CSV table of C-alpha atoms and ligand atoms in Angstrom, one decimal:
chain,number,residue,atom,x,y,z
U,1,MET,CA,-4.9,19.8,2.5
U,2,ILE,CA,-4.0,16.1,1.4
U,3,LYS,CA,-2.7,15.6,-2.8
U,4,TYR,CA,-2.8,12.8,-4.7
U,5,THR,CA,-1.0,11.7,-7.1
U,6,ASN,CA,1.3,8.6,-8.9
U,7,GLU,CA,3.8,11.1,-10.4
U,8,THR,CA,6.7,11.1,-8.5
U,9,ALA,CA,9.7,10.4,-10.9
U,10,ASP,CA,11.2,13.9,-8.0
U,11,LEU,CA,10.5,11.2,-5.0
U,12,LYS,CA,12.8,11.1,-2.7
U,13,SER,CA,13.2,8.8,0.3
U,14,GLU,CA,13.7,11.9,3.6
U,15,GLN,CA,10.0,12.1,1.9
U,16,LEU,CA,9.3,8.5,3.3
U,17,THR,CA,9.2,8.9,7.3
U,18,GLY,CA,7.5,7.1,9.5
U,19,PHE,CA,6.4,4.2,8.2
U,20,PHE,CA,6.1,0.4,8.0
U,21,PHE,CA,5.0,2.0,12.1
U,22,GLY,CA,5.6,-1.4,14.8
U,23,TRP,CA,6.9,-3.5,12.1
U,24,PRO,CA,10.1,-5.2,13.8
U,25,ASN,CA,12.3,-5.8,11.4
U,26,PRO,CA,10.4,-3.0,8.5
U,27,PRO,CA,12.7,-1.1,5.2
U,28,SER,CA,14.2,2.1,5.3
U,29,ALA,CA,13.1,4.9,3.9
U,30,GLN,CA,15.8,3.8,0.3
U,31,LYS,CA,13.7,0.4,0.3
U,32,HIS,CA,10.8,2.1,0.4
U,33,LEU,CA,11.7,3.8,-2.5
U,34,GLU,CA,12.8,1.0,-4.2
U,35,ILE,CA,9.6,-1.1,-3.5
U,36,LEU,CA,7.5,1.9,-5.1
U,37,GLN,CA,9.9,2.6,-8.5
U,38,ASN,CA,9.7,-1.2,-8.9
U,39,SER,CA,6.7,-1.7,-8.2
U,40,TYR,CA,4.0,-2.4,-10.9
U,41,LYS,CA,0.7,1.1,-10.1
U,42,TYR,CA,1.8,3.0,-6.8
U,43,PHE,CA,0.0,6.5,-5.3
U,44,LEU,CA,0.7,8.5,-3.0
U,45,ALA,CA,-0.9,10.5,-0.3
U,46,LEU,CA,0.5,14.4,0.3
U,47,ASP,CA,0.7,16.8,3.1
U,48,GLY,CA,2.7,19.3,1.5
U,49,ALA,CA,5.6,17.8,0.4
U,50,GLU,CA,5.8,14.6,2.6
U,51,VAL,CA,4.2,11.3,2.2
U,52,VAL,CA,1.3,10.6,4.5
U,53,GLY,CA,-0.3,7.4,3.3
U,54,PHE,CA,1.0,5.1,0.0
U,55,ILE,CA,-0.1,2.3,-2.0
U,56,ASN,CA,1.5,-0.7,-4.3
U,57,ALA,CA,0.8,-2.7,-6.1
U,58,ILE,CA,2.4,-5.9,-8.8
U,59,SER,CA,1.5,-7.5,-11.4
U,60,ASP,CA,1.6,-9.5,-14.6
U,61,GLY,CA,-0.4,-6.3,-16.5
U,62,ILE,CA,-2.4,-8.9,-18.2
U,63,HIS,CA,-4.6,-10.9,-15.4
U,64,SER,CA,-3.7,-10.9,-11.6
U,65,ALA,CA,-2.8,-7.8,-9.5
U,66,TYR,CA,-1.9,-8.1,-5.8
U,67,ILE,CA,-1.8,-5.1,-2.9
U,68,PRO,CA,1.5,-5.9,-1.1
U,69,LEU,CA,1.2,-2.5,0.8
U,70,LEU,CA,-1.5,-0.1,2.4
U,71,GLU,CA,-0.5,2.7,5.1
U,72,VAL,CA,-1.3,5.8,6.5
U,73,LEU,CA,0.5,6.9,9.2
U,74,PRO,CA,-1.0,6.6,12.9
U,75,GLU,CA,-1.4,10.6,13.2
U,76,TYR,CA,-3.5,11.0,9.6
U,77,GLN,CA,-6.1,7.6,10.2
U,78,GLY,CA,-9.6,7.8,10.0
U,79,LYS,CA,-10.1,11.0,7.5
U,80,GLY,CA,-10.7,9.0,4.7
U,81,ILE,CA,-7.8,8.6,3.1
U,82,GLY,CA,-6.6,5.3,3.0
U,83,ARG,CA,-10.3,4.7,1.5
U,84,LYS,CA,-9.0,7.6,-1.2
U,85,LEU,CA,-5.0,5.0,-1.4
U,86,MET,CA,-7.8,1.9,-2.5
U,87,GLU,CA,-10.5,3.4,-4.5
U,88,LEU,CA,-6.9,5.2,-6.8
U,89,MET,CA,-5.9,2.5,-6.4
U,90,LEU,CA,-8.4,0.1,-8.3
U,91,LYS,CA,-9.4,2.6,-10.3
U,92,GLU,CA,-6.1,1.7,-11.9
U,93,LEU,CA,-6.5,-1.9,-11.9
U,94,TYR,CA,-9.9,-2.4,-13.3
U,95,GLY,CA,-10.5,-4.9,-15.8
U,96,PHE,CA,-8.3,-7.7,-14.3
U,97,TYR,CA,-9.1,-10.7,-13.4
U,98,MET,CA,-7.6,-10.9,-9.7
U,99,ILE,CA,-6.9,-8.6,-7.7
U,100,ASP,CA,-5.9,-9.7,-4.0
U,101,LEU,CA,-4.4,-8.4,-0.8
U,102,VAL,CA,-3.9,-10.1,2.4
U,103,CYS,CA,-5.1,-8.3,5.6
U,104,ASP,CA,-5.5,-8.7,9.7
U,105,ASP,CA,-8.3,-9.8,11.2
U,106,LYS,CA,-9.3,-6.8,11.7
U,107,ILE,CA,-8.5,-4.2,8.3
U,108,VAL,CA,-11.6,-6.4,7.2
U,109,LYS,CA,-14.6,-4.4,7.3
U,110,PHE,CA,-12.4,-1.7,6.0
U,111,TYR,CA,-11.9,-3.7,2.8
U,112,GLU,CA,-15.3,-5.3,2.7
U,113,LYS,CA,-16.4,-1.7,2.3
U,114,LEU,CA,-14.4,-1.3,-0.9
U,115,GLY,CA,-16.2,-4.1,-2.4
U,116,LEU,CA,-13.6,-7.1,-1.3
U,117,HIS,CA,-14.7,-10.0,-0.1
U,118,ARG,CA,-13.0,-12.3,2.3
U,119,PHE,CA,-10.7,-15.6,1.1
U,120,THR,CA,-8.2,-18.8,2.5
U,121,ALA,CA,-5.1,-17.3,1.5
U,122,MET,CA,-1.8,-19.0,2.4
U,123,GLY,CA,1.7,-17.8,2.5
U,124,LEU,CA,5.6,-17.9,4.1
U,125,ARG,CA,7.4,-14.7,5.6
U,126,ASN,CA,10.8,-14.8,6.1
U,127,MET,CA,11.3,-11.9,8.9
U,128,ASP,CA,15.0,-11.9,8.2
U,129,ARG,CA,14.2,-10.9,4.6
U,130,GLN,CA,10.8,-8.1,5.9
U,131,ASN,CA,13.5,-5.1,5.8
U,132,GLY,CA,14.3,-5.7,1.3
U,133,VAL,CA,17.9,-6.3,2.7
U,134,LYS,CA,19.7,-9.6,0.2
U,135,LYS,CA,22.2,-11.8,1.9
P,201,COA,C1,-6.1,-0.1,7.1
P,201,COA,C2,-5.6,1.7,7.3
P,201,COA,C3,-5.3,1.6,5.5
P,201,COA,C4,-6.8,2.8,6.6
P,201,COA,O1,-6.8,3.9,6.3
P,201,COA,P1,-7.1,4.9,6.9
P,201,COA,O2,-7.2,6.7,6.1
P,201,COA,O3,-6.8,5.0,8.8
P,201,COA,O4,-9.2,4.5,6.2
P,201,COA,P2,-10.4,5.6,6.0
P,201,COA,O5,-10.4,6.6,7.6
P,201,COA,O6,-10.1,6.0,5.1
P,201,COA,O7,-11.2,4.8,7.0
P,201,COA,C5,-11.8,3.4,5.6
P,201,COA,C6,-13.7,3.4,6.6
P,201,COA,O8,-13.0,2.2,6.6
P,201,COA,C7,-13.5,2.1,8.2
P,201,COA,N1,-11.6,1.3,8.6
P,201,COA,C8,-10.7,2.4,8.4
P,201,COA,N2,-9.5,1.9,9.5
P,201,COA,C9,-11.1,0.5,9.7
P,201,COA,C10,-10.6,-0.6,10.4
P,201,COA,N3,-9.2,-1.1,11.1
P,201,COA,N4,-11.6,-1.7,11.0
P,201,COA,C11,-12.7,-1.4,10.3
P,201,COA,N5,-13.3,-0.6,10.2
P,201,COA,C12,-12.1,0.5,10.1
P,201,COA,C13,-13.7,4.1,8.7
P,201,COA,O9,-14.4,3.9,9.6
P,201,COA,C14,-13.8,4.4,7.5
P,201,COA,O10,-14.9,3.7,7.7
P,201,COA,P3,-16.5,5.7,6.7
P,201,COA,O11,-16.1,4.9,5.4
P,201,COA,O12,-18.1,4.0,6.9
P,201,COA,O13,-16.7,6.0,7.2
P,201,COA,C15,-5.1,2.6,7.8
P,201,COA,O14,-5.9,2.3,9.6
P,201,COA,C16,-3.5,1.9,8.0
P,201,COA,O15,-2.4,2.1,7.6
P,201,COA,N6,-3.2,0.7,8.8
P,201,COA,C17,-1.8,0.6,9.3
P,201,COA,C18,-1.2,-0.7,8.4
P,201,COA,C19,-2.7,-1.5,8.0
P,201,COA,O16,-2.8,-2.5,8.5
P,201,COA,N7,-2.4,-1.2,6.5
P,201,COA,C20,-3.4,-2.8,5.7
P,201,COA,C21,-2.5,-3.8,5.2
P,201,COA,S1,-3.2,-4.9,4.5
């Protein structure tokens, strides 16, 4: 059974394997842990001790929140885990004026089912820093 939690004081990087699937320059498990620990909020989906999905948000805590990352391990996709993680995060962020994220076109329907609307986004991506390592 999948458990959902944000009580993760003892979370270890070894529990965070297989994520950033297909990324050319992914963060290490240690960087992944640091990303979560430095986030405003995050939730994990756990199968036993193994993290099989996660979501994080960054925020000013008052007005705006941004959801940079949501991922479910490939073998766990299509089982409602991504939806549940989004529902938990949207509940946590309830009351913010602005809750934004950027996604590929093929994921738009997934987010529309959760009540999000399509906007136009602008951004920059520094591929040298995709792994989160400062040079
Ligand atoms: C996108 C992602 C998080 C969805 O998680 P998931 O656990 O597979 O999705 P769920 O099983 O919770 O699906 C919830 C609903 O969305 C639908 N859905 C899921 N992925 C979809 C997609 N790519 N396109 C359209 N609909 C999708 C499901 O059919 C389901 O519909 P239903 O509630 O009507 O049955 C997951 O596929 C993933 O991690 N992908 C790789 C990383 C990624 O793209 N993350 C998003 C970054 S913006």
